[in-house]
Coordinates of C-alpha atoms in Angstrom, one line a residue:
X1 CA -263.4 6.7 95.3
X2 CA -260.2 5.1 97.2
X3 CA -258.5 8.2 99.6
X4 CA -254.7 8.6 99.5
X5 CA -252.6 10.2 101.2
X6 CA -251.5 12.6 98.4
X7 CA -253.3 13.2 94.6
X8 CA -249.4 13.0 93.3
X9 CA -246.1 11.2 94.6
X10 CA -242.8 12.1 92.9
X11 CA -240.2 10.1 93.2
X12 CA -237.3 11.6 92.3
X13 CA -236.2 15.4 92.7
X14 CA -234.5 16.6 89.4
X15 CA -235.5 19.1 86.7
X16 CA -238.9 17.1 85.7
X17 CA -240.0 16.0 89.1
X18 CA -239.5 19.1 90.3
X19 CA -241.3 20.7 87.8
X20 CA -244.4 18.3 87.7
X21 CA -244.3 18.5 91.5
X22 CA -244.5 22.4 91.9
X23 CA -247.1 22.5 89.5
X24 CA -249.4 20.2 90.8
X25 CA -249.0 21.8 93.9
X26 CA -249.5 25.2 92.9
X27 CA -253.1 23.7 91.1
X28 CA -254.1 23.0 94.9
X29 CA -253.1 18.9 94.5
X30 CA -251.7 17.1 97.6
X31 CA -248.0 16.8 96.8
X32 CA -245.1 14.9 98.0
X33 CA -241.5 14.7 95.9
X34 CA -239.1 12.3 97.8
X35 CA -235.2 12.9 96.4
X36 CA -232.6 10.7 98.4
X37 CA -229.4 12.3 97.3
X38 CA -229.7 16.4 96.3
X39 CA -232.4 18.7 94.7
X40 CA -231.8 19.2 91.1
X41 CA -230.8 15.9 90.0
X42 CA -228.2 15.8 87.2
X43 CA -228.3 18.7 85.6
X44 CA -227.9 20.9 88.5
X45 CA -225.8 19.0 91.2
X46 CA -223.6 16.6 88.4
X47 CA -224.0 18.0 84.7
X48 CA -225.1 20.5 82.6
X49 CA -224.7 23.5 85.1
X50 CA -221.2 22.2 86.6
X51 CA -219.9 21.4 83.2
X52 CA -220.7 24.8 81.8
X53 CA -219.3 26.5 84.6
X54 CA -216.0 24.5 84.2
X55 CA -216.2 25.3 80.5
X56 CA -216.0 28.9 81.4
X57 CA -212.8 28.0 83.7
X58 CA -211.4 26.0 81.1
X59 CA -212.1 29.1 78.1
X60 CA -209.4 31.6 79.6
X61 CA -206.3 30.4 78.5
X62 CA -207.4 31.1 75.1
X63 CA -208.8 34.6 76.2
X64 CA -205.4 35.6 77.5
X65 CA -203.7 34.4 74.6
X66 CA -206.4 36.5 72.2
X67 CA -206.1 39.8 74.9
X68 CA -202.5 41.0 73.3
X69 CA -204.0 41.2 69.7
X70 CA -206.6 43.9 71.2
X71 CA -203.6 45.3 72.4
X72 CA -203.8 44.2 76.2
X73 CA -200.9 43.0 78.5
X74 CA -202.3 40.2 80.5
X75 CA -199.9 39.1 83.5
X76 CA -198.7 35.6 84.5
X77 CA -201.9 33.3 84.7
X78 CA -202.4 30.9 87.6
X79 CA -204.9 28.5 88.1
X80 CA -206.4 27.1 91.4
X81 CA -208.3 23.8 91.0
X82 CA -209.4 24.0 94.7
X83 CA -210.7 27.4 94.3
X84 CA -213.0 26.0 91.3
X85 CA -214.5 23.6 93.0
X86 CA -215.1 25.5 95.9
X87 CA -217.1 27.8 94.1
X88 CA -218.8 25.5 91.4
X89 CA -220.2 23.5 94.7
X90 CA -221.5 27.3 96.6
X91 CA -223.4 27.4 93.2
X92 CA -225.1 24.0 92.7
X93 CA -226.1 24.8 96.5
X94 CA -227.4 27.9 96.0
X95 CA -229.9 26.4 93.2
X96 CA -230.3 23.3 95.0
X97 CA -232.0 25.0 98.4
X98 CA -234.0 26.8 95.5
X99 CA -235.3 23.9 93.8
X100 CA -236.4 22.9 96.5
X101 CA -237.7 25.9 97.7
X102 CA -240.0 26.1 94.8
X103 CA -241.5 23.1 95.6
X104 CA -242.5 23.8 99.1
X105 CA -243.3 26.9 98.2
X106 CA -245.9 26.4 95.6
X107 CA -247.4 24.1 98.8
X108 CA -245.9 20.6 98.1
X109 CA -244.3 18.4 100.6
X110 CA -240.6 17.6 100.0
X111 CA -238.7 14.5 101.5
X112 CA -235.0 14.1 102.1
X113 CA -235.1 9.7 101.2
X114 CA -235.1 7.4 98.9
X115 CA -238.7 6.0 98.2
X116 CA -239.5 2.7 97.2
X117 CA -243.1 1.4 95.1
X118 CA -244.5 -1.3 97.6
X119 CA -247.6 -1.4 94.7
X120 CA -249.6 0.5 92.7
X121 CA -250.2 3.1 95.1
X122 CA -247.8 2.6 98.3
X123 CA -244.8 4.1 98.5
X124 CA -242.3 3.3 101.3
X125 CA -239.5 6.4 102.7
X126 CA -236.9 4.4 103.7
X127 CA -235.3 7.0 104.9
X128 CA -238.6 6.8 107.6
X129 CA -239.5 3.5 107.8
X130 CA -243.1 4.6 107.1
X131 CA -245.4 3.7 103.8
X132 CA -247.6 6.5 102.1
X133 CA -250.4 6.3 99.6
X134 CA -250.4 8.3 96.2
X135 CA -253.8 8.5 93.7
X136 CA -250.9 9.3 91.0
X137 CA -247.2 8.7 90.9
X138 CA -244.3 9.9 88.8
X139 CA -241.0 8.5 88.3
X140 CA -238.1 11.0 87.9
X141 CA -235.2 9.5 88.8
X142 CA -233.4 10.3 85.8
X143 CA -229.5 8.1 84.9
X144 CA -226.4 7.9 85.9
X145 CA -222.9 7.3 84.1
X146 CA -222.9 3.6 82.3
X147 CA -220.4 1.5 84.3
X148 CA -217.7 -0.6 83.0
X149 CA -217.9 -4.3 84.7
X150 CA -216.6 -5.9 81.8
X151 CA -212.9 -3.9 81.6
X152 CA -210.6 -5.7 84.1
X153 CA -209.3 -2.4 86.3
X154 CA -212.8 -0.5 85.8
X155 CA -212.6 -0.1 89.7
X156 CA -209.5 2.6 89.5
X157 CA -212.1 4.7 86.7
X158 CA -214.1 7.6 87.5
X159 CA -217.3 8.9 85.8
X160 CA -218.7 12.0 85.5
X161 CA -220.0 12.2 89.2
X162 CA -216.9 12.1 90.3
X163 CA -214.9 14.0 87.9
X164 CA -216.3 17.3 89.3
X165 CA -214.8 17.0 92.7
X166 CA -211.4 15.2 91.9
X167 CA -208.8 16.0 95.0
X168 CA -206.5 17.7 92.4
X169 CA -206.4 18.5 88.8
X170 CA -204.6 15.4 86.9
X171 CA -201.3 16.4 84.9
X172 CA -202.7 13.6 82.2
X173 CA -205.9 12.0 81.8
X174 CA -207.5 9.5 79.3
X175 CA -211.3 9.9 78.5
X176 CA -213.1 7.1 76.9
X177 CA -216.5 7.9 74.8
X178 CA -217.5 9.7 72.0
X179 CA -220.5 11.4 73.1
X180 CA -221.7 15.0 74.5
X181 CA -219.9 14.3 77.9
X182 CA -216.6 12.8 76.9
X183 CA -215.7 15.4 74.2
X184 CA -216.8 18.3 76.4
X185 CA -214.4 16.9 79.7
X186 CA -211.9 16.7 77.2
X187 CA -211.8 20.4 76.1
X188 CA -212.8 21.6 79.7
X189 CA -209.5 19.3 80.3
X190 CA -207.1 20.6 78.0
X191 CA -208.2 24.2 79.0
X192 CA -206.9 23.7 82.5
X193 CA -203.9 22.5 80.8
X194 CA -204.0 19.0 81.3
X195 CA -202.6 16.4 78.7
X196 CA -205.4 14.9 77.5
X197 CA -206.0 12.3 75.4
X198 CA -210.0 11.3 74.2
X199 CA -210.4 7.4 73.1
X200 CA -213.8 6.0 71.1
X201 CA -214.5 3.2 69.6
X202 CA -216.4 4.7 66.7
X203 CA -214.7 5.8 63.6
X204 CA -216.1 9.4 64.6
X205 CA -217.0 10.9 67.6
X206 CA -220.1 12.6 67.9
X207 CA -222.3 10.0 66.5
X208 CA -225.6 11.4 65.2
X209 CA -224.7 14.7 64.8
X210 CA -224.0 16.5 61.1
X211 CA -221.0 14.4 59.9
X212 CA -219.1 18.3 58.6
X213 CA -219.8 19.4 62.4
X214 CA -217.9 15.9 63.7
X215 CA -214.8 16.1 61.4
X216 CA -214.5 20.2 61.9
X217 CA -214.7 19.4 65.2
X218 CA -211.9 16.7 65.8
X219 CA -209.4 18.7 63.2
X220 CA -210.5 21.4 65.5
X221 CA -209.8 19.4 68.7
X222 CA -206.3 17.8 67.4
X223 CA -205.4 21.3 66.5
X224 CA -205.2 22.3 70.2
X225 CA -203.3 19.8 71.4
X226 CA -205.7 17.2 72.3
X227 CA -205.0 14.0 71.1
X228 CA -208.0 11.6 69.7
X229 CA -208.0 7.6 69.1
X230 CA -210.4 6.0 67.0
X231 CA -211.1 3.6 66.2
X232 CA -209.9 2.1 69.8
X233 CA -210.4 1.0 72.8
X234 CA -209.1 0.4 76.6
X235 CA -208.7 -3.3 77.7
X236 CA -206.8 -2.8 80.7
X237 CA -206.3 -0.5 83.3
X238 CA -203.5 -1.5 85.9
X239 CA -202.8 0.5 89.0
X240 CA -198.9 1.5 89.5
X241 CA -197.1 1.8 92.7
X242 CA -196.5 5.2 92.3
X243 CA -200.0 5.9 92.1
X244 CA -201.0 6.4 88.0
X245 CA -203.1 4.0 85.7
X246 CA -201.6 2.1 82.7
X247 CA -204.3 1.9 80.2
X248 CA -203.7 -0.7 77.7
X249 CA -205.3 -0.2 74.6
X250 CA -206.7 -2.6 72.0
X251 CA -204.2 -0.9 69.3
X252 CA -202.0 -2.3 71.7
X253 CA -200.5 1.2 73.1
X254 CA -199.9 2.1 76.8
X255 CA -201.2 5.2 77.8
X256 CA -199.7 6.3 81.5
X257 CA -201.8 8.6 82.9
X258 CA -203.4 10.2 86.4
X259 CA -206.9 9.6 85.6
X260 CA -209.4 7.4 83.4
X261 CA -212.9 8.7 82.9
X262 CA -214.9 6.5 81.4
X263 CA -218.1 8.7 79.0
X264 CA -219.3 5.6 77.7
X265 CA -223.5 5.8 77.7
X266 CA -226.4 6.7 80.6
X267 CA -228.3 3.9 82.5
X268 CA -231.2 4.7 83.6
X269 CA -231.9 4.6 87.7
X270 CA -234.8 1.8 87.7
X271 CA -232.9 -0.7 89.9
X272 CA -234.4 -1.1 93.3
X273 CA -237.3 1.3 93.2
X274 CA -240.0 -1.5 93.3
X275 CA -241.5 -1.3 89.9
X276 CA -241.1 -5.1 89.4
X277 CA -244.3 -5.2 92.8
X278 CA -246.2 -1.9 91.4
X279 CA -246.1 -4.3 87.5
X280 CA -244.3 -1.3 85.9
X281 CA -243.1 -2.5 82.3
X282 CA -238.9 -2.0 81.6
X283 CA -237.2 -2.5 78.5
X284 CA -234.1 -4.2 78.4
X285 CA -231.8 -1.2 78.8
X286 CA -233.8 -1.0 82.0
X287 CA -235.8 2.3 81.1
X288 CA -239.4 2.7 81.9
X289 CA -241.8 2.1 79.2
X290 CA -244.4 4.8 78.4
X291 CA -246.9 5.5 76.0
X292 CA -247.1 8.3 74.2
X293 CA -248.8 10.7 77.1
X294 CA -245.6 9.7 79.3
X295 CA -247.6 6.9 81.4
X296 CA -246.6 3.3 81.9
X297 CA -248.0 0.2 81.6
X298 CA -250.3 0.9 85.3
X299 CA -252.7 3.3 84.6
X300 CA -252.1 5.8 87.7
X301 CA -248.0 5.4 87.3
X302 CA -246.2 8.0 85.0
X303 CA -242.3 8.2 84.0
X304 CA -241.1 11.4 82.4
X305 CA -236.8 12.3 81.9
X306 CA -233.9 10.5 81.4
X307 CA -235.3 7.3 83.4
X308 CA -237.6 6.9 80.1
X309 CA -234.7 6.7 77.8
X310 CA -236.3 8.8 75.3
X311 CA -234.9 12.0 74.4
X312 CA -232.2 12.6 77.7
X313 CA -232.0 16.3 77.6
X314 CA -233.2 18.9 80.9
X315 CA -235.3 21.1 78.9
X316 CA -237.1 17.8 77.2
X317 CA -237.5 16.4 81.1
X318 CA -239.4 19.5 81.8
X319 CA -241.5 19.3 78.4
X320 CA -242.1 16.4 79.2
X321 CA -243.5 17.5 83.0
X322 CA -245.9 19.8 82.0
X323 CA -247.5 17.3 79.3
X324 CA -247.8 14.9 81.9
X325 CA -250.1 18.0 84.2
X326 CA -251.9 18.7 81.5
X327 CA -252.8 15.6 81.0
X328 CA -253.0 14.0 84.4
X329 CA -254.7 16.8 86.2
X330 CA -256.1 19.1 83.3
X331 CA -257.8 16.6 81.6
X332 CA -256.3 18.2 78.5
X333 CA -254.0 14.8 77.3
X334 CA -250.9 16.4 75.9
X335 CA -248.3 14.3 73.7
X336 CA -244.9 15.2 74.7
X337 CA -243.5 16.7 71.1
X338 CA -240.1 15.3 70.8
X339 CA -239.5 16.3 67.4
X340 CA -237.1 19.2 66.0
X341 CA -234.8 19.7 69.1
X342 CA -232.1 21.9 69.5
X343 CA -229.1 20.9 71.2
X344 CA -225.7 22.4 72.5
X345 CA -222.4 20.4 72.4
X346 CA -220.3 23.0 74.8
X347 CA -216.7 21.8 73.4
X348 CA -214.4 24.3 72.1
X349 CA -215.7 25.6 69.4
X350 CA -219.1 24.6 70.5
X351 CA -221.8 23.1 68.6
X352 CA -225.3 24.0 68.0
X353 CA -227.7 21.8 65.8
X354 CA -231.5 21.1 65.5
X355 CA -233.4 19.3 62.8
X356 CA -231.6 16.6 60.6
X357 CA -227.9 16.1 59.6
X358 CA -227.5 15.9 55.8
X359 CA -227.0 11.9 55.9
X360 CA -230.3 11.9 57.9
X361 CA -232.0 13.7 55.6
X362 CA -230.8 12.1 52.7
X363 CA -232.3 8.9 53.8
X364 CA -235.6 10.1 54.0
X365 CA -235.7 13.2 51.0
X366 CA -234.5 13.1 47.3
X367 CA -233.6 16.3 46.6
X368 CA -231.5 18.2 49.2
X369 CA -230.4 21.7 48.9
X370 CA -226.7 22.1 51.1
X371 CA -225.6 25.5 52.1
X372 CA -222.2 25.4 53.4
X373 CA -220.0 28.2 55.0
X374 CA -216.7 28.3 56.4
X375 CA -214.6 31.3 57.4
X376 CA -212.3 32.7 60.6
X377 CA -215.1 34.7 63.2
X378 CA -214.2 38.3 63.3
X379 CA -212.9 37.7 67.0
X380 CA -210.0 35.7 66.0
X381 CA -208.2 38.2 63.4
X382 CA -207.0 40.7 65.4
X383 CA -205.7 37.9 67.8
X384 CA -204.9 35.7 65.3
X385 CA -206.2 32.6 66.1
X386 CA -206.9 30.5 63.2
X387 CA -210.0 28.4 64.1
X388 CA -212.4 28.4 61.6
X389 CA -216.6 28.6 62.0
X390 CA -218.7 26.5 60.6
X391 CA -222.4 27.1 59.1
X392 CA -224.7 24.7 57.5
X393 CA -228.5 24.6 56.3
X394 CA -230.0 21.2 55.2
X395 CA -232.9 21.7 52.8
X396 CA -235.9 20.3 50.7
X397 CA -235.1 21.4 47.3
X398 CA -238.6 20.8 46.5
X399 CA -240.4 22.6 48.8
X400 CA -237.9 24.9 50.4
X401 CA -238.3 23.7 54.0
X402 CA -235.4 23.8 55.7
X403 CA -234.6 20.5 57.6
X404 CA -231.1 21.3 59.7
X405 CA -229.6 24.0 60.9
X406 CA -225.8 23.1 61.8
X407 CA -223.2 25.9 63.6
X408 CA -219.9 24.9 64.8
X409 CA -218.5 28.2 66.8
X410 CA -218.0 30.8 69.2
X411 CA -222.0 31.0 70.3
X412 CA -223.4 28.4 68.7
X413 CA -225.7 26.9 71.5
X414 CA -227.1 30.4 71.5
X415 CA -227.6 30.1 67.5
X416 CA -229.5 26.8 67.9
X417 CA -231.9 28.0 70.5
X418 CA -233.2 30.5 68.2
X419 CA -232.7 28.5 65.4
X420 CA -235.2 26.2 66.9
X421 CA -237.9 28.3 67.1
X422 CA -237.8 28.5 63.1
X423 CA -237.3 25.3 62.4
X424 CA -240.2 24.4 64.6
X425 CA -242.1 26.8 62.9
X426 CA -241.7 25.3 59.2
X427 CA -240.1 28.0 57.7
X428 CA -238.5 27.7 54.5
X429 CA -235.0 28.6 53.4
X430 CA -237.4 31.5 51.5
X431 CA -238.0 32.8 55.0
X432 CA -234.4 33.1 55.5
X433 CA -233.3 34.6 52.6
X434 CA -236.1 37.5 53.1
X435 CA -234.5 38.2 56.5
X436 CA -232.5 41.1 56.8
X437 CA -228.4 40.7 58.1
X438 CA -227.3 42.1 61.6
X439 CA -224.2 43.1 60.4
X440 CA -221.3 42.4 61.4
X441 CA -222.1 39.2 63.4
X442 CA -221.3 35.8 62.7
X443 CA -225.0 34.7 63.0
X444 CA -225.9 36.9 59.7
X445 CA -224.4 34.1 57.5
X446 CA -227.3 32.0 58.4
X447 CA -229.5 34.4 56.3
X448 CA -227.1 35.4 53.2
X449 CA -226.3 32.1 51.8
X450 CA -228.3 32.1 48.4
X451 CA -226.7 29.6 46.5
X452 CA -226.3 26.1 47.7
X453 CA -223.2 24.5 47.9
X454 CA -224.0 21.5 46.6
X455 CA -227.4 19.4 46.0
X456 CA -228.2 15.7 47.0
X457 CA -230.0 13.9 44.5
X458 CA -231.2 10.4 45.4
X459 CA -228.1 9.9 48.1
X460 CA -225.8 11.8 45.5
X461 CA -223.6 14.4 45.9
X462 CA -223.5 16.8 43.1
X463 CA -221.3 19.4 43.2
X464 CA -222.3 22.6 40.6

């Protein structure tokens, strides 16, 4: 048997690397995890925990506004965009020294540089100028915000790397995209009182999700103050001398405004990592191809995350980490399950789905059972905010199953999480009915709506 240097090289240090590297080590397997920018990858250092934390910044407005119906006097409100930032980044450092913390403390070796496949089993730190051997290596090197080449002035655009530390907050900005990051900035945007305006090219943003959720959710949006174009999109942005951006758009409007952020799609990070000399297999986004047990197309090279282009979500990275242990080192091969997840949209109202949207389901059932609620949270009428909550179920009417679970609302990532764990377990909208209300939460509609809606016969609405 060949010797290496270590039994597992990860390249890349974010939420699945990490996690595949600190439990190898902690099984007694020679471990090295090479990261050439910052411990905790995306999620940590540059989305999910940033943007929730500027979520929270973004959410007080509204709970000063809602504090005088509850009979409290809340004093002139100002807001320090410097003193956000400040703190956001003492977080993401706190979690990045423990990231990787964990990883040298469960006994694996971590490396500050990028790393580079030389073959098969080489690896080069560049950062060294020094080539290492690996029986087994993982890629987890996870995406980065899709560029722009094509749109003449994409060089004066920011992404969302960039949006997070932004010298000062923009008096007007222009977000482009339709998806989880560009509807979320724009909330977190108008929350710190910035006029904000949210172009997509779609007819609807949110694609993929439960058309109700979409629609609720821009009336919602519009509502505030934010203002939403689409179908459109930006052909121009030109640089003025005092400093803003004219975006031209393809309706043929100017928008003047501070900043453009452009949400338009992930690429994954492949380029320049040497898979091309190890004969690693890429699509033509660019993502690494894998088989079904998260290995490529070399039989000692694994890829797990967003660089796989699969399913891009942190909690799926990390499923997908501990399938590839089981099977790499436990000899216990392990599918990844990518079926039936629940997912958070933190916009304001959020959104919390898992399972199939009713056009999804339509497609692939003949009889669908719709149960559909709308009505003002409890929270909002003493403060008299007039934003409505939305529940859905999506089910089999022939055997009961329910399919979706759909909540637009105050707490509805928190809904979905446990809303996944009984849609994964198969239960049927029988289940739910038997389930007694915690009353008076929102959350207790999800078990008292015993008539449907409406049904969905053969791709028919029928309203009875």
């Amino acid at each position: 048997m060949a010797q290496y240097d270590y039994d597992l090289f990860v390249i890349g240090g974010g939420s699945g690397g990490v996690r595949a590297a600190r439990v190898a080590a902690a099984l007694g397997k020679r471990v090295a995890l090479a990261e050439e920018f910052r411990f905790g990858g995306t999620c940590v250092i540059r989305g999910c925990v940033p943007k929730k934390l500027y979520v929270y910044a973004s959410q007080f407005p509204e709970h000063f506004e809602d504090a005088a119906g509850y009979g409290w006097t809340v004093g002139e409100a100002k807001f320090d965009w410097a003193a956000l930032v400040a703190n956001k980044e003492r977080e993401i450092s706190r979690l990045e020294a423990i990231y990787k913390r964990n990883v040298e403390g469960s006994g694996g070796e971590t490396i500050h540089s990028r790393a580079v496949l030389v073959d098969s089993h080489t690896i080069r730190i560049e950062a060294e100028n020094r080539t290492v051997t690996a029986d087994q290596i993982l890629i987890a090197t996870g995406g980065r915000a899709a560029a722009h080449p094509a749109l003449p002035g994409h060089e004066h655009c920011i992404y969302s790397n960039e949006v997070f530390d932004l010298a000062e907050l923009p008096k007007a900005i222009l977000i482009e995209g339709g998806g989880y990051i560009a509807v979320e900035f724009a909330n977190i945007f108008h929350g710190l009182g910035v006029e904000t305006t949210l172009v997509y090219r779609g007819k609807e943003i949110l694609s993929r999700f439960d058309m109700d959720l979409r629609r609720t959710l821009h009336d919602t949006m519009v509502a505030k103050g934010i203002r939403i174009l689409c179908p459109a999109v930006s052909e121009e942005v030109v640089k003025r001398a005092d400093g803003r951006l004219d975006a031209r758009l393809n309706t043929g409007e100017v928008l003047t405004v501070d900043q453009v952020m452009l949400a338009i799609g992930r690429t994954p990070n492949t380029e320049n990592l040497g898979l091309e000399a190890a004969g690693v297999v890429m699509d033509r986004q660019g993502a690494i191809v894998v088989d079904r047990f998260s290995r490529t197309n070399v039989q000692n090279v694994w890829a797990v995350g967003d660089v796989t282009n699969r399913v891009q979500l942190t909690p799926v990275a990390i499923h997908e980490a501990m399938c590839f242990i089981e099977t790499a080192f436990k000899n216990n091969p392990t599918e990844p399950d990518h079926d039936c997840v629940a997912t958070a949209v933190f916009s304001q109202p959020e959104i919390g789905t898992v399972g199939l949207s009713e056009d999804e389901a339509a497609k692939r059932f003949k009889h669908l059972e719709i149960y559909r609620t709308s009505f003002r949270p409890m929270r909002h009428t003493l403060s008299g905010r007039q934003e409505k909550m939305l529940m859905k179920l999506v089910v089999d009417g022939d055997t009961r199953l329910v399919l979706g679970a759909h909540v637009l609302g105050p707490d509805a990532g928190e809904m979905a999480q446990l809303l996944g764990i009984t849609l994964k377990a198969g239960l049927t909208k029988d289940d739910f009915d038997r389930t007694m209300a915690v009353h008076p939460t929102a959350a207790e509609e999800l078990v008292t709506m015993y008539k449907p809606t409406y049904l969905v016969k053969e791709g028919v609405r029928i309203d009875g």
